[in-house]
């Protein structure tokens, strides 16, 4: 059998994977090993598969994904820190036929933007909210986040998060699941092929809900690693995430079709 | 002639928003301007024109709703009063940076802090010097009547879209609360979705087929790019200074002394110049309508004509007077008079101050 040339390999019939054209060719600004890039790709694949390329407006946050608009090849607005849900509210109200999503990290969505998050989820805006939770402020250099685990070391909790003085980690996703305005609430991960597949299914369901005109927020949390902030190798950070983050932030659906999923 | 109504300033502003074809109003109640959102909710503007009205959870949320809504090329507006406007400064700075049009009305009350709920003009600095962080300016219009509360809404939207900038309407509690006759302009239909897409290619509404997507951001991490962006903004501000100065002059041709006052203070000063005339003192009134860009030229012309002094009358401890002094540059006398903290000066007090500070002093 003759050896495949490059030209053979890139023939459509020989390709096992094609990057969605809704991801730009810009070099990702994320650290190698970070989950943001995978989360970006899944959202863009879903938008492309749903045929919403020309009908979508995304809102970028402040944090590691502040430059998300450099990579997500759709119309984008860059919001102030924490305000993406308010920005998305107006866009969806003024363009009810468009697909609108916000993309935020845990500092953005669960600390400075708590008010907007709660009220958008309570009003039941017809948007998709993507929430990347890595338990730390990555971009500013690894400070404590609202989601930082007890005793976890960060640059502003150098001896570990002391709950008595620094407060408890906030389970924002459990909180919004209780609100009548959320329709679909789920927590996923992107650190293994199987987790990626499940995340994509969840993201597709979220966007499909909006496309079907179902009132209410579809809220997808993705628990992700921050190997730089956690000061670990990417592999170690994924192991640490499984051992420490997942027991606290349990993966799976919290609310489906407007109904709370009972805890197993 | 348009429809005549007896209305509060706040109500006239709200009715004008519906008639001007505004697509979305996002607001949060605060005295003394809550009538704006109350009027809008009661009028069911969605049934009248398709206009959306939403009560937000905070002024922070409402200004960021404007950031989103204005970014889509639709006409969006909010209103508030001083403490609420302070909360909006971050959003206004982002919109100035990302060049997103919107209209924000400030029905000013006494400060600092919670202050009181009485009329004041103590937000002048915040309004005309930018207000939030960064090098930017916002066009600022100051209505002095209920009529202008109505008329300045479509004018503000014209400026907002022509220059892609937030525009401030800075009134005060007196203009917002008092009732006057107002001639309402004929309704202008809202733009259709197709018209919005056609007119504002910079706006986000879904990437057009075969074209580049739109990115609205105020972030430029490369300092050289940010400097260039700032230079473009500065060009816009110079253009506004050259083309959008608005003012009114009363009895200035023959005047020895000039009162400079805007909004409610200008209404009060009209009576003061009349009282002065009865005493044989020739006083004119220069009323800035655009607080920024500030009417420097007419002040300069009056200095060159040889007026003996200017009295800046404002319901503040002296804010606009600084801009008057910057223009006059010590060529003649400039004094300030004003009651503040929510106290309104009387025409007689203004005349007294003029006599004491300019003539006698």
Coordinates of C-alpha atoms in Angstrom, one line a residue:
Chain A
X1 CA 0.0 0.0 0.0
X2 CA 1.5 3.3 -1.1
X3 CA 2.2 5.9 1.7
X4 CA -0.4 8.6 2.1
X5 CA 0.8 12.1 1.0
X6 CA -0.3 15.2 2.8
X7 CA -2.7 15.9 -0.1
X8 CA -4.3 12.5 0.4
X9 CA -4.6 13.0 4.2
X10 CA -6.5 16.3 3.9
X11 CA -9.1 14.9 1.4
X12 CA -12.5 15.1 3.0
X13 CA -13.0 11.3 2.9
X14 CA -9.8 10.7 4.9
X15 CA -10.4 13.3 7.6
X16 CA -11.4 12.0 11.0
X17 CA -11.7 15.5 12.4
X18 CA -12.4 19.0 10.9
X19 CA -12.1 22.1 12.9
X20 CA -15.3 24.1 12.8
X21 CA -15.1 27.2 10.7
X22 CA -16.7 29.1 13.5
X23 CA -13.4 28.9 15.4
X24 CA -11.0 31.5 14.0
X25 CA -7.3 30.6 13.2
X26 CA -6.1 33.0 15.9
X27 CA -3.7 31.4 18.4
X28 CA -5.6 30.7 21.6
X29 CA -4.5 32.9 24.5
X30 CA -5.1 30.1 27.0
X31 CA -2.4 28.1 28.8
X32 CA -1.7 24.7 27.3
X33 CA -3.9 22.2 29.1
X34 CA -6.7 24.6 29.9
X35 CA -10.3 23.6 29.3
X36 CA -11.4 27.0 27.8
X37 CA -10.3 26.1 24.2
X38 CA -12.4 22.9 24.3
X39 CA -15.4 24.7 25.7
X40 CA -15.1 27.3 22.9
X41 CA -14.9 24.6 20.2
X42 CA -18.0 22.8 21.5
X43 CA -20.1 25.9 21.5
X44 CA -19.1 26.8 18.0
X45 CA -19.6 23.3 16.7
X46 CA -23.1 23.3 18.1
X47 CA -23.9 26.7 16.6
X48 CA -22.6 25.5 13.3
X49 CA -24.5 22.2 13.5
X50 CA -27.7 24.1 14.4
X51 CA -27.2 26.3 11.4
X52 CA -27.1 29.5 13.5
X53 CA -23.8 30.9 12.3
X54 CA -25.4 34.0 10.9
X55 CA -28.0 34.4 13.6
X56 CA -25.9 34.3 16.8
X57 CA -24.6 37.0 19.1
X58 CA -22.2 36.1 21.9
X59 CA -21.2 38.0 25.0
X60 CA -17.6 37.7 26.2
X61 CA -16.7 38.3 29.8
X62 CA -13.8 39.7 31.8
X63 CA -11.3 37.1 32.9
X64 CA -9.2 34.5 31.1
X65 CA -11.8 34.4 28.3
X66 CA -11.9 38.2 27.9
X67 CA -10.6 37.7 24.4
X68 CA -13.1 34.9 23.6
X69 CA -14.3 37.1 20.7
X70 CA -10.8 36.6 19.1
X71 CA -11.6 32.9 18.7
X72 CA -15.4 32.6 18.4
X73 CA -16.2 33.5 14.9
X74 CA -19.6 35.0 15.4
X75 CA -20.9 38.5 16.2
X76 CA -19.6 39.3 19.7
X77 CA -19.9 42.0 22.4
X78 CA -17.3 42.3 25.1
X79 CA -19.1 43.0 28.4
X80 CA -17.9 44.8 31.6
X81 CA -16.8 42.4 34.4
X82 CA -19.9 40.4 35.6
X83 CA -22.4 42.1 33.3
X84 CA -22.7 39.7 30.4
X85 CA -26.2 38.5 31.5
X86 CA -27.5 42.0 31.5
X87 CA -26.0 42.7 28.1
X88 CA -27.5 39.4 26.8
X89 CA -30.9 40.3 28.2
X90 CA -31.2 43.4 26.1
X91 CA -29.9 41.8 22.9
X92 CA -32.3 38.9 23.2
X93 CA -35.2 41.2 24.0
X94 CA -34.4 43.4 21.0
X95 CA -33.7 40.6 18.6
X96 CA -35.9 37.8 19.9
X97 CA -35.3 35.7 16.8
X98 CA -31.5 35.5 17.3
X99 CA -29.5 33.0 19.3
X100 CA -27.8 34.8 22.2
X101 CA -25.3 33.3 24.7
X102 CA -23.1 34.6 27.4
X103 CA -19.7 33.0 28.3
X104 CA -18.3 33.7 31.8
X105 CA -15.9 32.5 34.3
X106 CA -16.5 32.0 38.0
X107 CA -15.2 35.3 39.2
X108 CA -17.3 37.1 36.6
X109 CA -20.5 35.1 37.0
X110 CA -20.4 34.2 40.7
X111 CA -18.7 37.1 42.4
X112 CA -18.9 40.5 40.7
X113 CA -21.8 39.5 38.5
X114 CA -23.9 37.6 41.1
X115 CA -26.8 40.1 40.9
X116 CA -27.1 40.0 37.1
X117 CA -26.8 36.2 37.2
X118 CA -29.5 35.7 39.8
X119 CA -31.9 38.2 38.2
X120 CA -31.5 37.0 34.6
X121 CA -32.1 33.4 35.8
X122 CA -35.1 34.6 37.9
X123 CA -36.6 36.6 35.0
X124 CA -36.2 33.6 32.8
X125 CA -34.5 35.4 29.9
X126 CA -34.4 33.1 26.8
X127 CA -30.6 32.8 26.6
X128 CA -27.8 30.3 27.0
X129 CA -25.4 31.0 29.9
X130 CA -22.1 29.1 29.7
X131 CA -20.2 29.1 33.1
X132 CA -16.6 28.0 33.3
X133 CA -15.7 27.2 36.9
X134 CA -12.0 26.6 37.6
X135 CA -12.1 27.7 41.3
X136 CA -9.7 30.5 40.8
X137 CA -9.1 33.9 39.1
X138 CA -6.8 32.8 36.3
X139 CA -6.1 35.9 34.3
X140 CA -5.2 38.1 37.2
X141 CA -2.7 35.6 38.5
X142 CA -4.4 33.0 40.6
X143 CA -6.4 34.8 43.3
X144 CA -9.2 33.3 45.4
X145 CA -12.5 33.0 43.6
X146 CA -16.0 32.6 45.1
X147 CA -15.7 29.0 44.0
X148 CA -12.3 28.3 45.5
X149 CA -12.5 25.1 47.7
X150 CA -12.0 25.2 51.5
X151 CA -8.2 25.1 52.3
X152 CA -7.3 25.6 48.7
X153 CA -4.2 27.7 48.2
X154 CA -4.3 30.8 46.0
X155 CA -2.3 34.0 45.8
X156 CA -4.9 35.7 48.1
X157 CA -5.3 32.7 50.3
X158 CA -1.7 31.6 50.5
X159 CA -2.3 29.4 53.5
X160 CA -5.5 28.0 52.1
X161 CA -9.0 29.2 52.1
X162 CA -10.1 29.5 55.7
X163 CA -13.8 29.3 55.6
X164 CA -14.3 31.1 58.9
X165 CA -12.7 34.3 57.6
X166 CA -12.9 33.9 53.8
X167 CA -16.3 32.4 53.4
X168 CA -17.6 29.3 51.8
X169 CA -17.3 28.3 48.1
X170 CA -20.4 29.3 46.3
X171 CA -22.4 26.7 44.4
X172 CA -23.9 29.1 41.9
X173 CA -25.3 26.3 39.7
X174 CA -27.3 24.7 42.6
X175 CA -28.5 28.2 43.4
X176 CA -29.8 29.1 39.9
X177 CA -31.4 25.7 39.5
X178 CA -33.8 26.7 42.3
X179 CA -35.0 29.7 40.4
X180 CA -38.2 29.5 38.4
X181 CA -36.6 31.2 35.4
X182 CA -34.2 28.4 34.6
X183 CA -35.3 25.7 32.3
X184 CA -32.2 23.6 31.9
X185 CA -29.3 23.5 34.4
X186 CA -26.4 21.2 34.2
X187 CA -22.8 20.7 35.3
X188 CA -20.2 19.1 33.0
X189 CA -16.5 18.9 32.4
X190 CA -14.2 18.8 29.4
X191 CA -11.1 16.9 30.7
X192 CA -11.7 13.5 29.0
X193 CA -13.1 12.4 25.7
X194 CA -16.2 11.1 27.4
X195 CA -16.7 14.3 29.4
X196 CA -16.3 16.3 26.2
X197 CA -19.0 14.3 24.5
X198 CA -21.4 14.8 27.4
X199 CA -20.6 18.5 27.5
X200 CA -21.4 18.8 23.8
X201 CA -24.7 17.1 24.3
X202 CA -25.5 19.5 27.1
X203 CA -24.5 22.5 25.1
X204 CA -26.5 21.3 22.2
X205 CA -29.6 20.8 24.4
X206 CA -29.1 24.3 25.8
X207 CA -29.0 26.0 22.4
X208 CA -31.8 23.8 21.1
X209 CA -34.0 25.0 24.0
X210 CA -33.5 28.6 22.9
X211 CA -34.1 27.7 19.3
X212 CA -37.3 26.0 20.2
X213 CA -38.4 29.2 21.8
X214 CA -38.7 27.7 25.3
X215 CA -38.8 30.6 27.9
X216 CA -36.1 30.4 30.5
X217 CA -32.4 30.2 30.9
X218 CA -30.4 27.2 29.8
X219 CA -27.4 27.2 32.1
X220 CA -24.3 25.0 31.5
X221 CA -21.5 25.0 34.0
X222 CA -18.2 23.4 32.9
X223 CA -15.9 22.5 35.8
X224 CA -12.5 23.1 34.3
X225 CA -8.9 22.9 35.4
X226 CA -6.5 25.9 35.8
X227 CA -3.1 24.2 35.7
X228 CA -1.3 27.5 35.8
X229 CA -3.3 28.9 38.7
X230 CA -3.3 25.7 40.6
X231 CA 0.5 25.4 39.9
X232 CA 0.3 21.8 38.5
X233 CA 1.0 20.1 35.2
X234 CA -2.1 19.8 33.0
X235 CA -2.3 16.1 33.7
X236 CA -1.9 16.5 37.5
X237 CA -4.5 19.3 37.5
X238 CA -7.0 17.0 35.8
X239 CA -6.4 14.4 38.5
X240 CA -6.7 17.0 41.2
X241 CA -9.9 18.2 39.7
X242 CA -11.4 14.8 39.7
X243 CA -10.3 14.1 43.3
X244 CA -11.2 17.5 44.8
X245 CA -13.4 19.6 42.5
X246 CA -15.9 16.9 41.4
X247 CA -16.9 15.7 44.9
X248 CA -17.8 19.3 45.7
X249 CA -19.1 20.3 42.3
X250 CA -20.9 17.1 41.3
X251 CA -21.3 16.6 37.6
X252 CA -24.6 15.9 35.9
X253 CA -28.0 17.5 35.3
X254 CA -29.5 19.6 38.0
X255 CA -32.7 20.7 36.2
X256 CA -34.2 19.3 33.0
X257 CA -37.2 20.7 31.2
X258 CA -37.9 23.0 34.1
X259 CA -37.9 20.2 36.7
X260 CA -35.3 19.7 39.4
X261 CA -33.5 16.4 39.0
X262 CA -33.6 14.5 42.3
X263 CA -30.2 13.8 43.9
X264 CA -29.1 10.2 43.6
Chain B
X1 CA -49.1 72.2 15.4
X2 CA -48.4 69.1 17.4
X3 CA -50.5 67.8 20.2
X4 CA -50.6 70.0 23.2
X5 CA -50.5 68.4 26.7
X6 CA -50.0 69.5 30.3
X7 CA -47.3 67.2 31.6
X8 CA -44.5 66.7 34.1
X9 CA -41.0 66.9 32.6
X10 CA -40.4 63.2 33.4
X11 CA -43.7 62.3 31.6
X12 CA -42.8 64.4 28.6
X13 CA -39.4 62.6 28.4
X14 CA -41.1 59.2 28.5
X15 CA -43.8 60.2 25.9
X16 CA -41.0 61.6 23.7
X17 CA -39.2 58.2 23.9
X18 CA -42.2 56.4 22.5
X19 CA -42.7 59.0 19.8
X20 CA -39.0 59.1 18.9
X21 CA -39.2 55.4 17.9
X22 CA -37.1 54.2 20.8
X23 CA -36.7 50.4 20.7
X24 CA -35.9 49.7 24.3
X25 CA -36.0 51.5 27.7
X26 CA -34.2 49.8 30.6
X27 CA -34.5 51.5 33.9
X28 CA -34.5 51.4 37.7
X29 CA -36.7 53.6 39.9
X30 CA -35.2 56.5 41.8
X31 CA -36.6 59.8 43.0
X32 CA -37.1 62.3 41.4
X33 CA -37.5 60.6 38.0
X34 CA -39.5 57.4 38.7
X35 CA -42.4 58.8 36.7
X36 CA -40.4 58.0 33.5
X37 CA -40.7 54.3 33.9
X38 CA -44.1 54.5 35.6
X39 CA -45.4 56.4 32.6
X40 CA -43.8 54.0 30.1
X41 CA -45.3 50.9 31.9
X42 CA -48.7 52.5 32.0
X43 CA -48.6 53.5 28.3
X44 CA -47.9 50.0 27.1
X45 CA -45.5 51.2 24.4
X46 CA -45.1 47.6 23.1
X47 CA -48.7 47.9 21.9
X48 CA -48.2 51.4 20.5
X49 CA -44.9 51.0 18.7
X50 CA -43.3 47.6 19.7
X51 CA -41.0 49.4 22.2
X52 CA -39.6 47.2 25.0
X53 CA -39.7 48.5 28.6
X54 CA -37.9 46.5 31.2
X55 CA -37.4 47.3 34.9
X56 CA -33.8 46.2 35.7
X57 CA -32.5 44.9 39.0
X58 CA -30.1 47.9 39.4
X59 CA -28.7 50.9 37.5
X60 CA -25.6 48.8 36.9
X61 CA -27.8 46.3 35.0
X62 CA -29.7 48.9 33.1
X63 CA -26.6 50.6 31.8
X64 CA -25.2 47.3 30.7
X65 CA -28.5 46.5 29.0
X66 CA -28.0 49.7 27.1
X67 CA -24.5 48.4 26.2
X68 CA -26.0 45.2 24.8
X69 CA -29.1 46.9 23.2
X70 CA -27.2 49.9 21.8
X71 CA -24.7 47.4 20.3
X72 CA -27.4 45.9 18.2
X73 CA -28.0 49.2 16.5
X74 CA -31.4 49.7 18.1
X75 CA -32.4 52.9 19.9
X76 CA -32.0 52.3 23.7
X77 CA -32.5 54.7 26.6
X78 CA -32.5 54.9 30.3
X79 CA -33.0 57.5 32.9
X80 CA -32.0 57.9 36.5
X81 CA -31.0 60.5 39.1
X82 CA -27.6 61.3 40.6
X83 CA -26.8 58.3 42.7
X84 CA -28.0 56.0 40.0
X85 CA -26.0 57.8 37.3
X86 CA -22.9 57.4 39.5
X87 CA -23.5 53.6 39.3
X88 CA -23.7 53.9 35.5
X89 CA -20.3 55.5 35.0
X90 CA -18.5 52.3 34.4
X91 CA -20.9 51.3 31.7
X92 CA -20.8 54.8 30.1
X93 CA -17.0 54.5 29.9
X94 CA -17.3 51.1 28.2
X95 CA -19.8 52.5 25.7
X96 CA -17.7 55.5 25.0
X97 CA -14.8 53.1 24.4
X98 CA -16.8 50.7 22.2
X99 CA -18.6 53.6 20.5
X100 CA -22.1 52.4 21.3
X101 CA -24.9 54.9 21.0
X102 CA -27.6 55.4 23.7
X103 CA -29.4 58.1 25.6
X104 CA -29.2 58.5 29.3
X105 CA -31.3 61.1 31.2
X106 CA -30.1 62.3 34.6
X107 CA -32.8 64.2 36.6
X108 CA -30.3 65.6 39.1
X109 CA -30.8 65.7 42.9
X110 CA -28.7 67.0 45.7
X111 CA -25.6 65.2 46.7
X112 CA -23.0 64.0 47.6
X113 CA -24.0 60.5 48.6
X114 CA -27.6 59.9 49.0
X115 CA -28.0 63.6 49.5
X116 CA -31.6 64.5 49.1
X117 CA -34.4 64.3 46.5
X118 CA -34.6 68.0 45.8
X119 CA -33.4 69.7 42.5
X120 CA -29.6 70.3 42.1
X121 CA -27.0 70.9 39.4
X122 CA -24.1 69.4 41.3
X123 CA -23.5 66.7 38.7
X124 CA -22.0 69.1 36.2
X125 CA -18.4 67.9 36.6
X126 CA -19.4 64.3 36.3
X127 CA -21.5 65.0 33.2
X128 CA -19.1 67.1 31.2
X129 CA -15.7 65.8 32.1
X130 CA -16.3 62.2 31.1
X131 CA -17.6 60.8 34.4
X132 CA -16.1 57.4 34.3
X133 CA -12.5 56.2 33.8
X134 CA -10.5 57.0 30.7
X135 CA -10.1 59.9 28.2
X136 CA -13.6 60.5 26.9
X137 CA -16.4 63.0 26.7
X138 CA -20.1 62.7 26.2
X139 CA -22.4 65.2 24.5
X140 CA -24.6 66.7 27.3
X141 CA -27.9 68.5 26.7
X142 CA -29.5 70.5 29.4
X143 CA -33.3 71.1 29.1
X144 CA -34.7 74.2 30.7
X145 CA -38.4 73.4 30.2
X146 CA -40.8 70.5 29.9
X147 CA -40.9 71.3 26.2
X148 CA -37.2 70.6 26.0
X149 CA -37.5 67.4 28.0
X150 CA -39.5 66.2 25.0
X151 CA -37.6 67.9 22.2
X152 CA -34.2 66.8 23.4
X153 CA -35.0 63.0 23.2
X154 CA -35.0 62.8 19.4
X155 CA -32.1 65.3 19.2
X156 CA -30.1 63.2 21.6
X157 CA -30.7 60.1 19.5
X158 CA -29.6 61.9 16.3
X159 CA -26.3 62.9 18.1
X160 CA -25.9 59.4 19.6
X161 CA -26.1 57.6 16.2
X162 CA -24.3 60.3 14.2
X163 CA -21.3 60.2 16.5
X164 CA -21.7 56.6 17.9
X165 CA -21.6 57.8 21.5
X166 CA -23.8 57.8 24.6
X167 CA -25.6 61.2 25.0
X168 CA -26.6 62.6 28.3
X169 CA -29.7 64.7 29.0
X170 CA -29.0 66.5 32.2
X171 CA -32.1 68.0 33.8
X172 CA -32.8 68.5 37.5
X173 CA -35.6 67.6 39.9
X174 CA -37.4 70.9 39.1
X175 CA -37.5 70.3 35.4
X176 CA -38.5 66.6 36.0
X177 CA -41.3 67.3 38.4
X178 CA -42.9 70.6 37.3
X179 CA -45.8 70.6 34.9
X180 CA -45.9 72.8 31.8
X181 CA -47.6 73.0 28.5
X182 CA -45.7 70.9 26.0
X183 CA -46.2 70.5 22.3
X184 CA -45.5 66.9 21.4
X185 CA -43.8 66.1 18.1
X186 CA -45.5 63.7 15.7
X187 CA -44.5 60.1 16.3
X188 CA -41.6 58.7 14.2
X189 CA -42.0 55.0 13.4
X190 CA -39.3 52.6 14.9
X191 CA -36.8 51.4 12.3
X192 CA -37.6 48.0 10.9
X193 CA -35.1 45.2 11.6
X194 CA -34.1 45.4 8.0
X195 CA -33.5 49.2 8.3
X196 CA -31.4 48.7 11.4
X197 CA -29.2 46.0 9.6
X198 CA -28.9 48.2 6.5
X199 CA -28.0 51.5 8.4
X200 CA -25.7 50.2 11.1
X201 CA -23.2 47.7 9.6
X202 CA -21.1 48.0 12.8
X203 CA -23.9 46.6 15.0
X204 CA -24.3 43.0 16.2
X205 CA -27.2 41.1 14.7
X206 CA -25.6 37.9 13.6
X207 CA -22.7 37.8 11.2
X208 CA -23.9 38.6 7.7
X209 CA -23.3 35.8 5.2
X210 CA -19.9 35.9 3.5
X211 CA -18.8 38.9 5.6
X212 CA -16.7 39.6 8.6
X213 CA -18.3 39.3 12.0
X214 CA -18.7 42.4 14.2
X215 CA -16.9 42.7 17.5
X216 CA -17.9 45.5 19.9
X217 CA -15.2 45.9 22.6
X218 CA -13.4 48.6 24.5
X219 CA -10.4 46.4 25.0
X220 CA -7.1 47.0 23.1
X221 CA -4.3 45.3 24.9
X222 CA -1.6 46.7 22.6
X223 CA -0.9 50.2 23.9
X224 CA -0.1 51.5 20.4
X225 CA -3.5 50.3 19.2
X226 CA -5.2 51.8 22.2
X227 CA -3.4 55.1 21.7
X228 CA -4.6 55.1 18.1
X229 CA -8.2 54.3 19.1
X230 CA -8.0 57.1 21.6
X231 CA -6.8 59.5 18.9
X232 CA -9.8 58.6 16.8
X233 CA -12.1 59.2 19.8
X234 CA -10.4 62.6 20.3
X235 CA -11.0 63.4 16.6
X236 CA -14.7 62.7 17.2
X237 CA -14.7 65.0 20.3
X238 CA -13.1 67.8 18.3
X239 CA -15.7 67.4 15.6
X240 CA -18.5 67.6 18.3
X241 CA -16.8 70.8 19.7
X242 CA -16.8 72.3 16.2
X243 CA -20.3 71.3 15.2
X244 CA -22.6 70.6 18.1
X245 CA -22.4 73.6 20.4
X246 CA -25.9 74.8 21.4
X247 CA -26.8 77.9 23.4
X248 CA -29.4 80.6 23.8
X249 CA -28.8 84.3 24.4
X250 CA -31.3 86.8 25.9
X251 CA -30.6 90.5 26.0
X252 CA -26.9 90.0 25.6
X253 CA -26.4 92.6 22.8
X254 CA -26.7 95.6 25.1
X255 CA -25.8 94.0 28.4
X256 CA -23.1 95.2 30.7
X257 CA -23.2 92.1 32.8
X258 CA -24.0 88.5 31.8
X259 CA -25.5 85.7 33.8
X260 CA -24.5 82.3 32.6
X261 CA -27.0 79.6 33.7
X262 CA -28.5 76.4 32.4
X263 CA -31.6 74.3 33.2
X264 CA -33.7 75.5 36.1
X265 CA -31.2 78.2 37.0
X266 CA -31.6 79.7 33.5
X267 CA -35.4 79.9 34.1
X268 CA -34.8 81.7 37.4
X269 CA -32.2 84.0 35.9
X270 CA -34.7 85.1 33.2
X271 CA -36.7 86.8 36.0
X272 CA -33.5 88.2 37.6
X273 CA -32.5 90.0 34.4
X274 CA -36.0 91.4 34.2
X275 CA -35.7 92.7 37.8
X276 CA -32.3 94.1 37.0
X277 CA -33.7 95.9 34.0
X278 CA -36.3 97.5 36.2
X279 CA -33.5 98.9 38.3
X280 CA -31.7 100.2 35.2
X281 CA -28.9 97.5 35.3
X282 CA -28.4 95.9 31.9
X283 CA -28.0 92.2 32.3
X284 CA -28.1 89.5 29.6
X285 CA -28.5 85.7 29.9
X286 CA -26.3 83.2 28.2
X287 CA -27.9 79.8 28.5
X288 CA -25.6 76.8 27.6
X289 CA -27.9 74.1 26.0
X290 CA -25.0 71.8 25.3
X291 CA -23.0 71.7 28.5
X292 CA -20.4 69.7 26.6
X293 CA -19.4 70.9 24.1
X294 CA -19.4 74.1 26.2
X295 CA -20.3 77.3 24.4
X296 CA -16.9 79.0 24.6
X297 CA -17.2 81.1 21.5
X298 CA -20.2 83.3 22.6
X299 CA -18.4 83.9 25.9
X300 CA -15.3 84.9 24.1
X301 CA -17.2 87.2 21.9
X302 CA -18.9 88.8 24.9
X303 CA -15.5 89.3 26.5
X304 CA -14.2 91.0 23.4
X305 CA -17.3 93.2 23.2
X306 CA -16.3 94.5 26.6
X307 CA -18.9 93.1 29.1
X308 CA -18.0 94.1 32.6
X309 CA -18.4 90.7 34.2
X310 CA -20.0 87.2 34.2
X311 CA -22.0 85.6 37.0
X312 CA -22.3 81.8 36.7
X313 CA -25.5 80.9 38.4
X314 CA -25.9 77.2 39.2
X315 CA -27.4 75.1 41.9
X316 CA -24.0 73.8 43.0
X317 CA -21.0 75.1 44.9
X318 CA -19.5 76.3 41.6
X319 CA -18.8 73.8 38.9
X320 CA -19.7 75.3 35.5
X321 CA -18.0 78.5 36.6
X322 CA -14.7 76.7 36.1
X323 CA -15.4 76.3 32.4
X324 CA -16.4 80.0 32.2
X325 CA -13.2 81.0 33.9
X326 CA -11.2 78.8 31.5
X327 CA -12.8 80.6 28.6
X328 CA -12.6 84.2 30.0
X329 CA -9.0 83.7 31.2
X330 CA -9.1 86.6 33.6
X331 CA -9.8 89.2 30.9
X332 CA -12.9 90.3 33.0
X333 CA -14.5 89.4 36.2
X334 CA -16.1 85.9 36.7
X335 CA -18.1 85.2 39.8
X336 CA -20.3 82.3 40.9
X337 CA -23.6 82.3 42.8
X338 CA -25.8 79.4 43.7
X339 CA -27.7 77.7 46.4
X340 CA -27.1 74.0 46.7
X341 CA -27.9 70.8 48.5
X342 CA -31.3 70.9 47.0
X343 CA -32.1 74.5 47.8
X344 CA -33.3 76.6 44.8
X345 CA -32.2 80.2 44.6
X346 CA -34.7 83.0 44.1
X347 CA -34.5 85.6 41.3
X348 CA -34.0 88.2 43.9
X349 CA -31.1 86.4 45.5
X350 CA -29.5 86.1 42.1
X351 CA -29.8 89.8 41.4
X352 CA -28.5 90.6 44.9
X353 CA -25.4 88.4 44.2
X354 CA -24.9 90.1 40.9
X355 CA -25.0 93.5 42.5
X356 CA -22.7 92.5 45.4
X357 CA -20.2 90.3 43.6
X358 CA -19.9 92.0 40.1
X359 CA -21.0 95.6 40.5
X360 CA -20.2 96.4 44.1
X361 CA -17.3 94.0 44.6

